[in-house]
Short mmCIF file of C-alpha atoms and ligand atoms in Angstrom, two decimals:
data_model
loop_
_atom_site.label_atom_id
_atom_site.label_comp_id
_atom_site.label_asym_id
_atom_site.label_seq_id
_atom_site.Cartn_x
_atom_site.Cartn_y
_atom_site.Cartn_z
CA UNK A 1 117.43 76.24 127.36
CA UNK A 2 115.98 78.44 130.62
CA UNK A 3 116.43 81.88 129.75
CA UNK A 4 115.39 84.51 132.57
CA UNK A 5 114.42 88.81 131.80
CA UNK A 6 114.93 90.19 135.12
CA UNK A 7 113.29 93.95 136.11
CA UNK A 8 111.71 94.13 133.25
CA UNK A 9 109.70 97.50 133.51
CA UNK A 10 106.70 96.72 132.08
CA UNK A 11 105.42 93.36 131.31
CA UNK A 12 102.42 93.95 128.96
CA UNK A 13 99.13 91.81 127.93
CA UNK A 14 99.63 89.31 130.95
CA UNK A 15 96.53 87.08 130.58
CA UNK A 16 95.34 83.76 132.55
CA UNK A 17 93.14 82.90 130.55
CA UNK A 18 93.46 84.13 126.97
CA UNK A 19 91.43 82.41 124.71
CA UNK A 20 88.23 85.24 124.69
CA UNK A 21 88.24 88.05 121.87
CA UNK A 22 88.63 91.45 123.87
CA UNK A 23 85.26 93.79 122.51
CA UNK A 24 83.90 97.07 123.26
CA UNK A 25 84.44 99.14 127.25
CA UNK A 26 87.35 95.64 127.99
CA UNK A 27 89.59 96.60 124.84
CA UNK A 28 90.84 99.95 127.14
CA UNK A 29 91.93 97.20 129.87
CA UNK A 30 95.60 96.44 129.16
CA UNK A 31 96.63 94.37 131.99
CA UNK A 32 100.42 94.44 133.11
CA UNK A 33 102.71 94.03 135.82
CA UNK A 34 105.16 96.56 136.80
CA UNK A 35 108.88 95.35 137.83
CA UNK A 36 108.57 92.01 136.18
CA UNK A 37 110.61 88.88 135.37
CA UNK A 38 109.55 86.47 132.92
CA UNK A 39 111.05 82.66 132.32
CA UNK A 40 111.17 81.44 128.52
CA UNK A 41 112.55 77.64 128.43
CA UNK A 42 113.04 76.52 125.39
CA UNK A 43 110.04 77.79 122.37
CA UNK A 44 107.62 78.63 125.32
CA UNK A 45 106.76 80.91 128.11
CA UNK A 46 107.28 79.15 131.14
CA UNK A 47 106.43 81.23 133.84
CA UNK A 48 106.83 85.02 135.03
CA UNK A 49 106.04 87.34 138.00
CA UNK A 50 106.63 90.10 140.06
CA UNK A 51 110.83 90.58 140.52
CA UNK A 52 109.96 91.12 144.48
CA UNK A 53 108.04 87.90 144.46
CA UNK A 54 110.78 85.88 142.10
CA UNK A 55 111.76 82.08 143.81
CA UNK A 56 114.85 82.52 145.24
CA UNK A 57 116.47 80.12 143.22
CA UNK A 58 114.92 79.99 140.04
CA UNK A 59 117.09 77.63 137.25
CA UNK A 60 118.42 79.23 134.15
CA UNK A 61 121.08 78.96 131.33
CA UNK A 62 121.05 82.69 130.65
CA UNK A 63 120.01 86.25 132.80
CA UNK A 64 118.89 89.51 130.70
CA UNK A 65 118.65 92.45 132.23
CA UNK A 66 115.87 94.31 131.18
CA UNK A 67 115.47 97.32 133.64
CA UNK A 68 113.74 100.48 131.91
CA UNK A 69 112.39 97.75 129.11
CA UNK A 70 108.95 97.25 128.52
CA UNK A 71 108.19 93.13 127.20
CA UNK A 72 105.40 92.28 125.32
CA UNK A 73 104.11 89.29 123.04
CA UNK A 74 104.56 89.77 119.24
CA UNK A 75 102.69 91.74 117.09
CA UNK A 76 100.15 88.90 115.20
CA UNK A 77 99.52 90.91 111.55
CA UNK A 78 96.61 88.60 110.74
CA UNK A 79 95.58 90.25 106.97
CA UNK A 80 98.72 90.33 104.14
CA UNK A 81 99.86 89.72 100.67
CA UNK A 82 103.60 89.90 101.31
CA UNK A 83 104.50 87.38 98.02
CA UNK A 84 104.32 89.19 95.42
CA UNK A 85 106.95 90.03 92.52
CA UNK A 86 108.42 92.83 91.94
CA UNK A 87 106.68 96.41 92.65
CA UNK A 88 103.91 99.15 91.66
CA UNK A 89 106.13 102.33 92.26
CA UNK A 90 104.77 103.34 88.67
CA UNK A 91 101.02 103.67 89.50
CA UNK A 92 102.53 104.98 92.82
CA UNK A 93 103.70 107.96 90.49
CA UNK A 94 100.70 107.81 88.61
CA UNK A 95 98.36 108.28 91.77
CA UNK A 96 100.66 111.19 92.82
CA UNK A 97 99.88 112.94 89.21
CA UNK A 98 95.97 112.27 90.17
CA UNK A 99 94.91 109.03 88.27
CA UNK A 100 92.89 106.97 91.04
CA UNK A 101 93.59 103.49 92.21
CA UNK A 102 90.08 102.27 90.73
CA UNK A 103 91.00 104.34 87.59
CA UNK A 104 94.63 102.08 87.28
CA UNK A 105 92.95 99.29 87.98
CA UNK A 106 90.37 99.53 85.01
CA UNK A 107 93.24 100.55 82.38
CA UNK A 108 94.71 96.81 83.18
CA UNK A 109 96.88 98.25 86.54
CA UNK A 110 96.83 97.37 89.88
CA UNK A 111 96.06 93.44 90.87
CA UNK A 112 96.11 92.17 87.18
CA UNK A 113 99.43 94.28 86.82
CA UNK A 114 100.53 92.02 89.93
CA UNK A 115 99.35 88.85 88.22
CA UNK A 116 100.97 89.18 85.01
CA UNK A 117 104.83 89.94 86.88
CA UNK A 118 104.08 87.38 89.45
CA UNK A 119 102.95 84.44 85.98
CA UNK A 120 106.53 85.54 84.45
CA UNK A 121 108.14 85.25 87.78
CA UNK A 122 110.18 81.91 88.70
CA UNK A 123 108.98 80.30 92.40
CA UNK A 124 112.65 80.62 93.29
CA UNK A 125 112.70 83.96 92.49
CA UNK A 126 109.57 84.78 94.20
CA UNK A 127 110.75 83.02 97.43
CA UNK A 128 113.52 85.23 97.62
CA UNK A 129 112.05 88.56 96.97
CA UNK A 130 109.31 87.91 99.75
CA UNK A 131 111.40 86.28 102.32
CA UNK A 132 113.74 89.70 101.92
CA UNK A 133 110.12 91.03 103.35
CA UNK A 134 109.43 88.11 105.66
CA UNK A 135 112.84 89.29 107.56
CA UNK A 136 112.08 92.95 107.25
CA UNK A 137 108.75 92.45 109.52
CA UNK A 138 109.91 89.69 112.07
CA UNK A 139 112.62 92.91 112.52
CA UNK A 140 109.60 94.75 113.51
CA UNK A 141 108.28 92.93 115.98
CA UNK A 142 105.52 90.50 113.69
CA UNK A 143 106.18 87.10 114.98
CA UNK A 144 102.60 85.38 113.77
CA UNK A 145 101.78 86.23 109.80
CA UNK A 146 98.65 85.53 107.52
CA UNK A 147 99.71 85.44 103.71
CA UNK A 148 97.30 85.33 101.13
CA UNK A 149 97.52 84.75 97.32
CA UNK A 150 95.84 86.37 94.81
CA UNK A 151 98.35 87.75 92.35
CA UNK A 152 98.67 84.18 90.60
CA UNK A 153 95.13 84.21 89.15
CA UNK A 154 95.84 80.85 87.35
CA UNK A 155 96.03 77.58 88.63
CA UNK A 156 99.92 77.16 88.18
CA UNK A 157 100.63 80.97 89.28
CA UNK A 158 97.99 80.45 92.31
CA UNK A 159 100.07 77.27 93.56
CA UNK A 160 103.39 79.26 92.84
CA UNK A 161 102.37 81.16 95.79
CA UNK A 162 100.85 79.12 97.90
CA UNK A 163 103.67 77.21 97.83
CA UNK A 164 106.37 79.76 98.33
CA UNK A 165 104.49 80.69 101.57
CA UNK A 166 104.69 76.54 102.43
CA UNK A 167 108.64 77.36 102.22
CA UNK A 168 108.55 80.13 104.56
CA UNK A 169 106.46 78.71 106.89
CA UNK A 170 108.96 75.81 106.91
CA UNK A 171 111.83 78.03 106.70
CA UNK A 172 111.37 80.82 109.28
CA UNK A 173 110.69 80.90 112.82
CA UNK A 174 107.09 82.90 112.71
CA UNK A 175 103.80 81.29 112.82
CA UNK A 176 102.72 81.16 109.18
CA UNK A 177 98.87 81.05 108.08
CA UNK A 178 98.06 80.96 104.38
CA UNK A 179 94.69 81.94 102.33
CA UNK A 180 93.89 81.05 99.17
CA UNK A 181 92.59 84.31 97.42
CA UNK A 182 92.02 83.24 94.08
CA UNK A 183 89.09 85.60 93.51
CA UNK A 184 91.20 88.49 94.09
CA UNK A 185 90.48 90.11 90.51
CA UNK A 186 89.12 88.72 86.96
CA UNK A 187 92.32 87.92 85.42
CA UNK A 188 91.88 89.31 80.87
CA UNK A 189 91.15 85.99 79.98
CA UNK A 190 88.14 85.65 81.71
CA UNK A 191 87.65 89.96 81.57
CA UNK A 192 83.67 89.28 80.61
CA UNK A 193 83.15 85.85 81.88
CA UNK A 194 82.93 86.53 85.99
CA UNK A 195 80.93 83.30 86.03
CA UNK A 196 83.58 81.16 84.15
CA UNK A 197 86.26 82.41 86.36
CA UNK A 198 84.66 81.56 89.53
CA UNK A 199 83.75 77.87 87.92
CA UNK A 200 87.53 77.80 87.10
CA UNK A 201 88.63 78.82 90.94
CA UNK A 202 86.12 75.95 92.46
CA UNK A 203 86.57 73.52 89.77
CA UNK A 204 90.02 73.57 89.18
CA UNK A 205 92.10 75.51 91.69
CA UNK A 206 90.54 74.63 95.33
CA UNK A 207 90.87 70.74 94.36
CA UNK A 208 94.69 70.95 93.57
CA UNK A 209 95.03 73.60 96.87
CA UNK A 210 93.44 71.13 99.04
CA UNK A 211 95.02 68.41 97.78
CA UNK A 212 98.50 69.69 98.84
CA UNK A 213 96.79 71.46 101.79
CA UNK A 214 98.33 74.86 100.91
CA UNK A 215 95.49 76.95 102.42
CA UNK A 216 94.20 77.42 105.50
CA UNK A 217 91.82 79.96 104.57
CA UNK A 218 89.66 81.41 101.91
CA UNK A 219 89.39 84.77 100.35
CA UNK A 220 87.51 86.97 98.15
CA UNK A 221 87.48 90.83 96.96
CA UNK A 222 83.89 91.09 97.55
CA UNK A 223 83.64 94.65 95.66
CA UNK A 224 81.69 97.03 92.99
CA UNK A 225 84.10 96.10 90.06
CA UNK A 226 85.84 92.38 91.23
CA UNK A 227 83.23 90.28 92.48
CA UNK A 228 79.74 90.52 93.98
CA UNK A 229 77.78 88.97 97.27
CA UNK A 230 76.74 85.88 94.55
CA UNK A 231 80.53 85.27 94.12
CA UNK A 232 81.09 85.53 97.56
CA UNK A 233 78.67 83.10 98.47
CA UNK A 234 79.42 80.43 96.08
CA UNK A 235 83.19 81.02 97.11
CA UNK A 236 82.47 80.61 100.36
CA UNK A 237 80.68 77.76 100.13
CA UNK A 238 83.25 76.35 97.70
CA UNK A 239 85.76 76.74 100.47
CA UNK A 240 84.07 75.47 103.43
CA UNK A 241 83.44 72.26 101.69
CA UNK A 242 87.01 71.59 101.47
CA UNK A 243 86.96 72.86 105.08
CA UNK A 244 88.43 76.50 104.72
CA UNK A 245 86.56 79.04 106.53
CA UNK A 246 86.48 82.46 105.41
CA UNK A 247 88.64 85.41 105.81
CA UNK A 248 87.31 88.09 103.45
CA UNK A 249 87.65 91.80 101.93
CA UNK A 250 84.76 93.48 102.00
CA UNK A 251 83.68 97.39 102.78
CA UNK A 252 87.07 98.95 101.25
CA UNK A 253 85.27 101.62 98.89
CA UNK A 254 81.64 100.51 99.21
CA UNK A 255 79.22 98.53 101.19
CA UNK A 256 77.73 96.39 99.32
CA UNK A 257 76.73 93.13 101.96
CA UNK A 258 79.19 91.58 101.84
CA UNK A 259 79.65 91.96 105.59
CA UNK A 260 76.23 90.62 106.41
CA UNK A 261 77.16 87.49 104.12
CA UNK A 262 80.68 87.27 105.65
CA UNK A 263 78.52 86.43 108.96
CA UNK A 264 76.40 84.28 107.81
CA UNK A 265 78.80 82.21 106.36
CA UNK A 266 80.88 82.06 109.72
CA UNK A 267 83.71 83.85 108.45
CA UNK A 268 86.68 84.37 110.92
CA UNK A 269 87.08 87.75 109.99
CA UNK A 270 85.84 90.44 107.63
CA UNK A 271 88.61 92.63 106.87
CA UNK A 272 88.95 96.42 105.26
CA UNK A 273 85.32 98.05 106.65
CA UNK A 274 86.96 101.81 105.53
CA UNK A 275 82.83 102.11 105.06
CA UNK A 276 80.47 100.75 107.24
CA UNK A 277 76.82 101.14 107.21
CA UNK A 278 74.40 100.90 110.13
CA UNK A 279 72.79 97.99 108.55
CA UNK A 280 76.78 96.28 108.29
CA UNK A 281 77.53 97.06 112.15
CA UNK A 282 73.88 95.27 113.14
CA UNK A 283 75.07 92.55 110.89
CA UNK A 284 78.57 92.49 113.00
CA UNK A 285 76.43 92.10 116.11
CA UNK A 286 74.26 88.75 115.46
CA UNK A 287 77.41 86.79 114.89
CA UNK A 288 81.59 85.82 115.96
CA UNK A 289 83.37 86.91 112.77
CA UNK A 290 85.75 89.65 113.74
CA UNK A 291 85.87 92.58 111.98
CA UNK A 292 90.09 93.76 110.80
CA UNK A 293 91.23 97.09 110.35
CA UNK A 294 94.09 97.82 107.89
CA UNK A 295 94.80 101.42 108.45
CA UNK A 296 98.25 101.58 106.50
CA UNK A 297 95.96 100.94 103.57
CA UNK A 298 93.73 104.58 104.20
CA UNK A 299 97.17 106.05 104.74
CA UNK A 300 98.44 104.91 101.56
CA UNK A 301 95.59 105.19 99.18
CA UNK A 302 94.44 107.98 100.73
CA UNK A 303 90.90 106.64 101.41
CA UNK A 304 89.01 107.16 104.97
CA UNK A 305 89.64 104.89 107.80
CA UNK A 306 87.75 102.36 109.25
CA UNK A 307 85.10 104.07 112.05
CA UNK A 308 86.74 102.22 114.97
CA UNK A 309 85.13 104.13 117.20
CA UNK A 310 81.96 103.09 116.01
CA UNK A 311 82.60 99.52 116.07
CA UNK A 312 84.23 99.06 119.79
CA UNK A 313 81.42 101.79 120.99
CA UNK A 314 79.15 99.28 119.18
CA UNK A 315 80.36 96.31 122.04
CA UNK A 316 82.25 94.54 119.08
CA UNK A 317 85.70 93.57 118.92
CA UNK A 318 88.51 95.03 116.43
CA UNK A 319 91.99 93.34 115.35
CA UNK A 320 94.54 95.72 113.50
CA UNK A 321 96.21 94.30 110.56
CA UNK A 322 99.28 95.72 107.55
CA UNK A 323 97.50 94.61 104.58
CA UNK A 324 101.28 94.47 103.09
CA UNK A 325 100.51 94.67 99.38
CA UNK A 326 102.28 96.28 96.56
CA UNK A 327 99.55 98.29 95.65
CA UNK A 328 97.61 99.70 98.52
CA UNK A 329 99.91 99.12 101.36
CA UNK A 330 103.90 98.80 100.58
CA UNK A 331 104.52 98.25 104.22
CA UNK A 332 104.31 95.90 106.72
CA UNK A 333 105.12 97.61 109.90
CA UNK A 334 102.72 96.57 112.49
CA UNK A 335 104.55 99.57 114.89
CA UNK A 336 102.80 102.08 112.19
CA UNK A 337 99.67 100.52 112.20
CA UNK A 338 99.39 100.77 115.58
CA UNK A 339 100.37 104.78 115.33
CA UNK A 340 97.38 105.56 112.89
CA UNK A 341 95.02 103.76 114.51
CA UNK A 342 95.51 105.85 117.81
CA UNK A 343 96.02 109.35 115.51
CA UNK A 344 93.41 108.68 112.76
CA UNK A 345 90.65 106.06 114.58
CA UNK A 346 90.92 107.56 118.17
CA UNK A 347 91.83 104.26 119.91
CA UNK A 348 93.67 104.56 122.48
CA UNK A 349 96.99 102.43 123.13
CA UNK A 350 95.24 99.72 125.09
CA UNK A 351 92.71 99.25 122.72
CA UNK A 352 95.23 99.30 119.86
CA UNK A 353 98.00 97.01 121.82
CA UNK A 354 94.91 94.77 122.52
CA UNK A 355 93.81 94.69 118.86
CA UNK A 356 97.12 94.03 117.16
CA UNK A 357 98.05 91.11 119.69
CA UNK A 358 95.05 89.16 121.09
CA UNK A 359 92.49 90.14 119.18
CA UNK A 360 94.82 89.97 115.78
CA UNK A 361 95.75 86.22 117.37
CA UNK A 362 91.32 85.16 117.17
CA UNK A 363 91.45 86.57 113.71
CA UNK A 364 94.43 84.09 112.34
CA UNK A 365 92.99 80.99 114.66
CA UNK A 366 96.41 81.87 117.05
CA UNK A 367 94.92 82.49 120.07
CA UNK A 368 95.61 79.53 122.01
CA UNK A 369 99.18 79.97 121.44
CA UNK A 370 99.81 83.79 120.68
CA UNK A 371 98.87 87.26 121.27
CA UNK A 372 99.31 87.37 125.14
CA UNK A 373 101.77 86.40 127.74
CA UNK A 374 100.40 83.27 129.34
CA UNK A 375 102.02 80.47 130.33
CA UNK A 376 102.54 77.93 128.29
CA UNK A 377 102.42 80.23 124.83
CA UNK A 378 104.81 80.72 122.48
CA UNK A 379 107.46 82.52 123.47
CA UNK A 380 107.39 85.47 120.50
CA UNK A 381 108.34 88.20 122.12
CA UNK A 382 108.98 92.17 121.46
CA UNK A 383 111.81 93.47 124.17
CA UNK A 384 111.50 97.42 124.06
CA UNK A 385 114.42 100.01 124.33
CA UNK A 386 114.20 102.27 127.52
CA UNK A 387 110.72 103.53 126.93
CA UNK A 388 109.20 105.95 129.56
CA UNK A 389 105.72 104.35 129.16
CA UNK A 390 103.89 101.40 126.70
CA UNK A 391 101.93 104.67 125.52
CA UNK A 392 105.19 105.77 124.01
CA UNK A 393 105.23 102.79 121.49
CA UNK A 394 102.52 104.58 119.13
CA UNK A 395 102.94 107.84 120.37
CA UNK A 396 106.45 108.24 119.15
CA UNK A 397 105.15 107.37 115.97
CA UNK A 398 108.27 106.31 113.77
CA UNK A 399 111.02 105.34 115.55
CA UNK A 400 112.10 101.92 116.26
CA UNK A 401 111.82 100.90 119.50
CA UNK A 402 112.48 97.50 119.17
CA UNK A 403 116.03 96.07 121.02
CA UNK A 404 115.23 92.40 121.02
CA UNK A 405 112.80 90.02 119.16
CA UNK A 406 112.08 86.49 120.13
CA UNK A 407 110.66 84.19 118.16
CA UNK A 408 110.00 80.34 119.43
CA UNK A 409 112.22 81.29 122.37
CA UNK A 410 115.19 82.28 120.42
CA UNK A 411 116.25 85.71 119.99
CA UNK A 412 116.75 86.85 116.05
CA UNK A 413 117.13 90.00 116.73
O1 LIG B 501 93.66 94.44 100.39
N1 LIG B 501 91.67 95.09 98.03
C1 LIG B 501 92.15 94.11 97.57
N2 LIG B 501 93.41 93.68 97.68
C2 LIG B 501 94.50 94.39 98.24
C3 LIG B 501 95.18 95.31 97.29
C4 LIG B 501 95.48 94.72 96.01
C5 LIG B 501 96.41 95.50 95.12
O2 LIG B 501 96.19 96.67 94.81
O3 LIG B 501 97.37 94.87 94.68
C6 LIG B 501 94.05 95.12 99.48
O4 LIG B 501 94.07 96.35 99.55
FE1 LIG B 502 94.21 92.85 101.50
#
């Protein structure tokens, strides 16, 4: 199947050669071409151009006009928990009357509260209340997804939701990654033995995950309260043994190394950073592991944002991600994240556009196949309504200006 977009207005994040994480002064380049026409056959991008350079007689099953349209690839949301059960709107309440997040979280709230409805919580049930979610962001123009767990915090409940995200992945037309975030929080059975849970995650949990191969990646809360740089490093090593590398939290109230460690152990990406020391950014710049921004989550919580400014000024790169979580980020609307990070972190569109697609693709192990348009990619595809500019996507912060999603070449939307 040939399908053909025809004077398409702006064809955005048109790369060659793709495969190179976009840092520092080259994340304001946003490279495009005006008056475009772009050639999906079947799942992939075949080929595309300028409309007064199209071959005369170029073959194709189906023509879409897409004249005052702006195309780009998909939004890649490389950090999430999106399978969880049922909701925190209580402690959303709770927050609004002034008890803190870390204040729930101590009284038995927040992830543990997660835990214990996800334990009592069938897999078929599960399935369906995150795949009503799974739909709800491939609307919104996500069309590569990282899924952690974390809200199992038992063996069983762990593989409950590692292997409801094996069903999506199977079942939906987005690019699926999954992480194993067993050391998410310290689950009341092991509430003063931090040790004996970790033993428990390594000893029992990672063999039966690998086993099945539910995880691509590994996680941890590194974090005054959940688990320390020690924990991290044992996880970490835990995880690359089985051959997971590491995708981490770290820096979302304090800085406490984990960053530093996150490069040392090769991570792929450190992910949070809403505080950042000098000593973290240095750390940043003797390694590859890419540091993630989840700005929905400051907006939610009310905490501060992550100093993008400092870290692209730095020469470093930055992907954007949701963080779509029932308790510090109901929301997994990529478009959003893309607004906030231009009105609260000063980046500018390019730099955002460039972090939630390319740079979002490095930090998910995508970017041979997503995050740009480039031949031979996927074709997962956001088609725009008539939009005057591409600076008009986060500007006009909002209101959906999505009119067509493609995902493997097919349009869902
Ligand atoms: O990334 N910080 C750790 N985990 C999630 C939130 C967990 C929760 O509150 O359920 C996050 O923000
Ligand atoms: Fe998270």
């Amino acid at each position: 199947m040939k399908t053909l977009f025809k004077n398409i207005k702006g064809l955005l994040q048109v790369r060659q050669e793709s495969e190179t994480l976009i840092k520092g002064k080259a994340m304001q380049d946003l490279p495009i071409i005006n008056n475009a026409w772009l050639l999906v056959e079947d799942d992939i991008i075949a080929d595309f151009g300028e409309m007064q350079s199209i071959p005369q007689k170029l073959e194709r099953d189906l023509t879409i006009d897409a004249s005052g349209k702006m195309m780009l690839p998909s939004w890649v949301d490389s950090h999430t928990h999106l399978v969880y059960a049922g909701n925190r709107e209580q402690e959303f309440v709770d927050r609004i009357k002034g008890i803190t997040y870390e204040e729930i979280a101590k009284k038995g709230g927040g992830i543990v509260n997660s835990a214990k409805k996800l334990q009592e919580t069938s897999e078929e049930q599960l399935y369906k209340e995150s795949l009503v979610r799974l739909e709800e962001v491939i609307r919104l123009g996500t069309g590569a997804i990282e899924i952690k767990s974390g809200y199992g915090l038992t063996t069983e409940a762990e593989l409950k939701m590692l292997r409801v995200i094996k069903r999506l992945k199977q079942a939906y037309p987005i690019s699926i990654k999954a992480t194993f975030l067993g050391a998410h929080a310290l689950p009341p059975k092991f509430k003063n033995d931090r040790e004996g849970y970790i033993s428990h995650i390594i000893e029992d949990m990672l063999p039966k995950i690998a086993e099945e191969k539910l995880a691509d990646y590994i996680d941890i809360f590194c974090e005054d309260g959940y688990f320390t740089i020690k924990d991290t490093e044992r996880i970490l090593d835990a995880g690359n043994n089985y051959g997971l590398q590491g995708k981490i939290h770290v820096n979302q109230f304090n800085a406490i190394g984990g960053i530093k460690t996150g490069v040392d152990y090769n991570c792929l990406s450190v992910d949070h950073l809403e505080v950042l020391t000098d000593e973290d950014l240095k750390a940043l710049k003797t390694g590859t592991t890419i540091p993630v921004s989840l700005p929905s989550c400051s907006l939610f919580l009310s905490i501060p944002y992550t100093p993008a400014r400092k870290i692209i000024d730095a020469d470093l790169p930055l992907a954007l991600a949701t963080d779509y979580n029932p308790g510090s980020t109901p929301s997994g609307n990529m478009n959003l994240v893309l607004s906030l990070a231009c009105i609260k972190m000063n980046m500018t569109p390019e730099e955002a556009i460039n972090a939630a697609t390319v740079n979002a693709a490095h930090a998910m192990g995508l970017e041979k196949t997503h995050g740009s348009i480039t031949r031979g990619k996927k074709a997962n595809l956001i088609l725009t309504k008539k939009v005057p500019s591409y600076g008009f996507l986060p500007y006009a912060f909002g209101s959906n200006h999505i009119d067509k999603i493609l995902l493997g070449g097919k349009t869902i939307l």
